[in-house]
Amino acid sequence: MRLYYKPGACSLASHIALQEAGRPFDIEAVDTAAGRTEGGADYRAINPKGYVPALLLEDGSILTEGPAILQYIADSHPEAGLAPVPGTLARTRMQEQLNWIGTELHKAFGPLFREDSTEADKAKARIDVAGKFDLVEAQLEDGRAWLVADQFSVADAYLFVVANWANFTGIDLAGWPRLAAFVDRSAAYPSAQAAMRAEGLIQ
């Protein structure tokens, strides 16, 4: 398999999941603005949507959309324990988390990364993100270490990557101590360390 990624982007969650799965894979960076891969290929010929992640499968087909890729990795490597068993309520809860992170929290950060955003746009986005963080903080009030079934899952990988963007967009996680502890805990996870190191995000 080959993961097409952009350092620190949402594709980092898929990278973490692949590291956790423990199977061989390659990575190739993408300049999404230029539409070219690190090797010089036209990325839109690989993924017409133009964004990351995309996963090249063993049969030569391409899978896109982060939550779908995360669930594929979990399901194709069940021994890694990256998701609860299909058909259980815990599995549905994990999918609930993935959907919310992708459609609400991830999306809320959008204006903070767009070059054409005004300062007013960014201020509103920080308020929106704060509201989403309040919801996550409330979930973590029961003392759970991870989002679902007390085990690290692909939903945790995704939440970690998106919540960690706070550190690059002027949002102080100190206002959400349980979420801040979750981010620190996730960042120390061996698979997260390996993925971040491979993407040049840490030494």
C-alpha positions as semicolon CSV with decimal commas, in nm:
position;residue;x (nm);y (nm);z (nm)
1;M;0,000;0,000;0,000
2;R;0,100;0,361;-0,050
3;L;-0,039;0,653;0,148
4;Y;-0,049;0,992;-0,021
5;Y;-0,020;1,252;0,251
6;K;0,058;1,611;0,342
7;P;0,266;1,658;0,658
8;G;0,046;1,726;0,958
9;A;-0,277;1,721;0,757
10;C;-0,570;1,490;0,830
11;S;-0,381;1,220;0,638
12;L;-0,163;1,188;0,947
13;A;-0,446;0,991;1,110
14;S;-0,429;0,729;0,834
15;H;-0,051;0,726;0,869
16;I;-0,083;0,657;1,240
17;A;-0,331;0,376;1,172
18;L;-0,096;0,217;0,917
19;Q;0,190;0,234;1,166
20;E;-0,032;0,074;1,427
21;A;-0,137;-0,201;1,185
22;G;0,226;-0,305;1,149
23;R;0,211;-0,405;0,782
24;P;0,453;-0,276;0,515
25;F;0,348;0,041;0,333
26;D;0,500;0,337;0,151
27;I;0,424;0,707;0,185
28;E;0,446;0,983;-0,073
29;A;0,403;1,350;0,006
30;V;0,167;1,564;-0,198
31;D;0,180;1,935;-0,275
32;T;-0,195;1,985;-0,292
33;A;-0,162;2,347;-0,412
34;A;0,051;2,244;-0,707
35;G;-0,132;1,916;-0,756
36;R;0,190;1,716;-0,774
37;T;0,330;1,429;-0,571
38;E;0,679;1,428;-0,429
39;G;0,779;1,202;-0,719
40;G;0,645;1,451;-0,975
41;A;0,321;1,273;-1,067
42;D;-0,004;1,455;-1,140
43;Y;-0,191;1,398;-0,815
44;R;-0,532;1,465;-0,970
45;A;-0,472;1,167;-1,195
46;I;-0,440;0,964;-0,876
47;N;-0,715;1,137;-0,677
48;P;-0,935;1,370;-0,883
49;K;-1,060;1,529;-0,558
50;G;-0,715;1,680;-0,518
51;Y;-0,681;1,648;-0,142
52;V;-0,529;1,400;0,099
53;P;-0,537;1,128;0,210
54;A;-0,553;0,875;-0,069
55;L;-0,452;0,514;-0,025
56;L;-0,320;0,302;-0,310
57;L;-0,432;-0,054;-0,242
58;E;-0,252;-0,374;-0,330
59;D;-0,479;-0,430;-0,632
60;G;-0,392;-0,089;-0,776
61;S;-0,720;0,080;-0,684
62;I;-0,737;0,408;-0,495
63;L;-0,936;0,468;-0,177
64;T;-1,012;0,825;-0,068
65;E;-1,177;1,002;0,228
66;G;-1,003;0,982;0,563
67;P;-1,279;0,811;0,766
68;A;-1,324;0,545;0,496
69;I;-0,950;0,483;0,480
70;L;-0,928;0,459;0,859
71;Q;-1,205;0,198;0,873
72;Y;-1,049;0,004;0,585
73;I;-0,716;-0,012;0,767
74;A;-0,888;-0,122;1,088
75;D;-1,097;-0,389;0,916
76;S;-0,814;-0,526;0,702
77;H;-0,586;-0,555;1,006
78;P;-0,820;-0,680;1,282
79;E;-0,530;-0,812;1,487
80;A;-0,425;-0,451;1,553
81;G;-0,745;-0,382;1,749
82;L;-0,801;-0,044;1,583
83;A;-1,179;-0,073;1,592
84;P;-1,447;-0,257;1,788
85;V;-1,599;-0,564;1,627
86;P;-1,842;-0,486;1,340
87;G;-2,207;-0,518;1,437
88;T;-2,156;-0,405;1,795
89;L;-2,280;-0,082;1,950
90;A;-1,919;0,007;2,027
91;R;-1,840;-0,012;1,654
92;T;-2,131;0,217;1,576
93;R;-2,010;0,456;1,845
94;M;-1,670;0,465;1,676
95;Q;-1,835;0,547;1,344
96;E;-2,038;0,814;1,520
97;Q;-1,712;0,970;1,640
98;L;-1,549;0,950;1,297
99;N;-1,849;1,114;1,129
100;W;-1,865;1,396;1,383
101;I;-1,493;1,467;1,376
102;G;-1,497;1,478;0,997
103;T;-1,812;1,680;0,940
104;E;-1,802;1,912;1,239
105;L;-1,463;1,951;1,408
106;H;-1,243;1,909;1,100
107;K;-1,465;2,139;0,896
108;A;-1,466;2,406;1,167
109;F;-1,090;2,448;1,130
110;G;-1,120;2,522;0,757
111;P;-1,107;2,904;0,765
112;L;-0,795;2,892;0,984
113;F;-0,600;2,728;0,701
114;R;-0,740;2,911;0,398
115;E;-0,527;3,196;0,266
116;D;-0,831;3,398;0,160
117;S;-0,987;3,395;0,506
118;T;-1,033;3,735;0,668
119;E;-0,946;3,799;1,030
120;A;-1,320;3,801;1,101
121;D;-1,351;3,460;0,936
122;K;-1,070;3,326;1,152
123;A;-1,213;3,473;1,471
124;K;-1,548;3,308;1,402
125;A;-1,374;2,980;1,324
126;R;-1,194;2,987;1,659
127;I;-1,529;3,034;1,832
128;D;-1,675;2,745;1,634
129;V;-1,380;2,521;1,718
130;A;-1,408;2,614;2,085
131;G;-1,770;2,502;2,084
132;K;-1,672;2,166;1,936
133;F;-1,392;2,131;2,190
134;D;-1,645;2,190;2,468
135;L;-1,835;1,882;2,346
136;V;-1,522;1,667;2,342
137;E;-1,423;1,788;2,688
138;A;-1,764;1,685;2,817
139;Q;-1,723;1,337;2,670
140;L;-1,392;1,296;2,849
141;E;-1,532;1,399;3,188
142;D;-1,596;1,036;3,281
143;G;-1,222;0,975;3,289
144;R;-1,196;0,762;2,977
145;A;-0,854;0,750;2,814
146;W;-0,990;0,688;2,463
147;L;-1,312;0,770;2,285
148;V;-1,466;0,423;2,254
149;A;-1,451;0,095;2,447
150;D;-1,144;0,208;2,645
151;Q;-0,909;0,119;2,360
152;F;-0,712;0,327;2,112
153;S;-0,901;0,325;1,783
154;V;-0,886;0,500;1,448
155;A;-1,130;0,756;1,592
156;D;-0,865;0,854;1,847
157;A;-0,605;0,891;1,574
158;Y;-0,837;1,126;1,385
159;L;-0,933;1,331;1,691
160;F;-0,569;1,366;1,791
161;V;-0,464;1,500;1,452
162;V;-0,747;1,750;1,426
163;A;-0,737;1,866;1,789
164;N;-0,360;1,911;1,762
165;W;-0,417;2,176;1,494
166;A;-0,509;2,405;1,784
167;N;-0,138;2,435;1,853
168;F;-0,083;2,586;1,508
169;T;-0,387;2,811;1,482
170;G;-0,373;3,023;1,796
171;I;-0,609;2,816;2,009
172;D;-0,486;2,741;2,361
173;L;-0,584;2,389;2,465
174;A;-0,536;2,485;2,829
175;G;-0,904;2,577;2,831
176;W;-0,986;2,209;2,777
177;P;-0,759;2,020;3,018
178;R;-0,900;1,674;2,947
179;L;-0,868;1,725;2,573
180;A;-0,518;1,863;2,619
181;A;-0,425;1,551;2,816
182;F;-0,578;1,336;2,540
183;V;-0,365;1,513;2,279
184;D;-0,052;1,465;2,490
185;R;-0,137;1,100;2,551
186;S;-0,199;1,039;2,182
187;A;0,116;1,222;2,076
188;A;0,320;0,990;2,297
189;Y;0,166;0,677;2,140
190;P;0,441;0,485;1,955
191;S;0,251;0,476;1,626
192;A;0,189;0,851;1,641
193;Q;0,555;0,913;1,718
194;A;0,661;0,698;1,422
195;A;0,420;0,866;1,182
196;M;0,512;1,219;1,291
197;R;0,879;1,138;1,264
198;A;0,835;0,998;0,914
199;E;0,653;1,316;0,809
200;G;0,925;1,539;0,950
201;L;0,704;1,683;1,221
202;I;0,931;1,577;1,505
203;Q;1,292;1,469;1,533
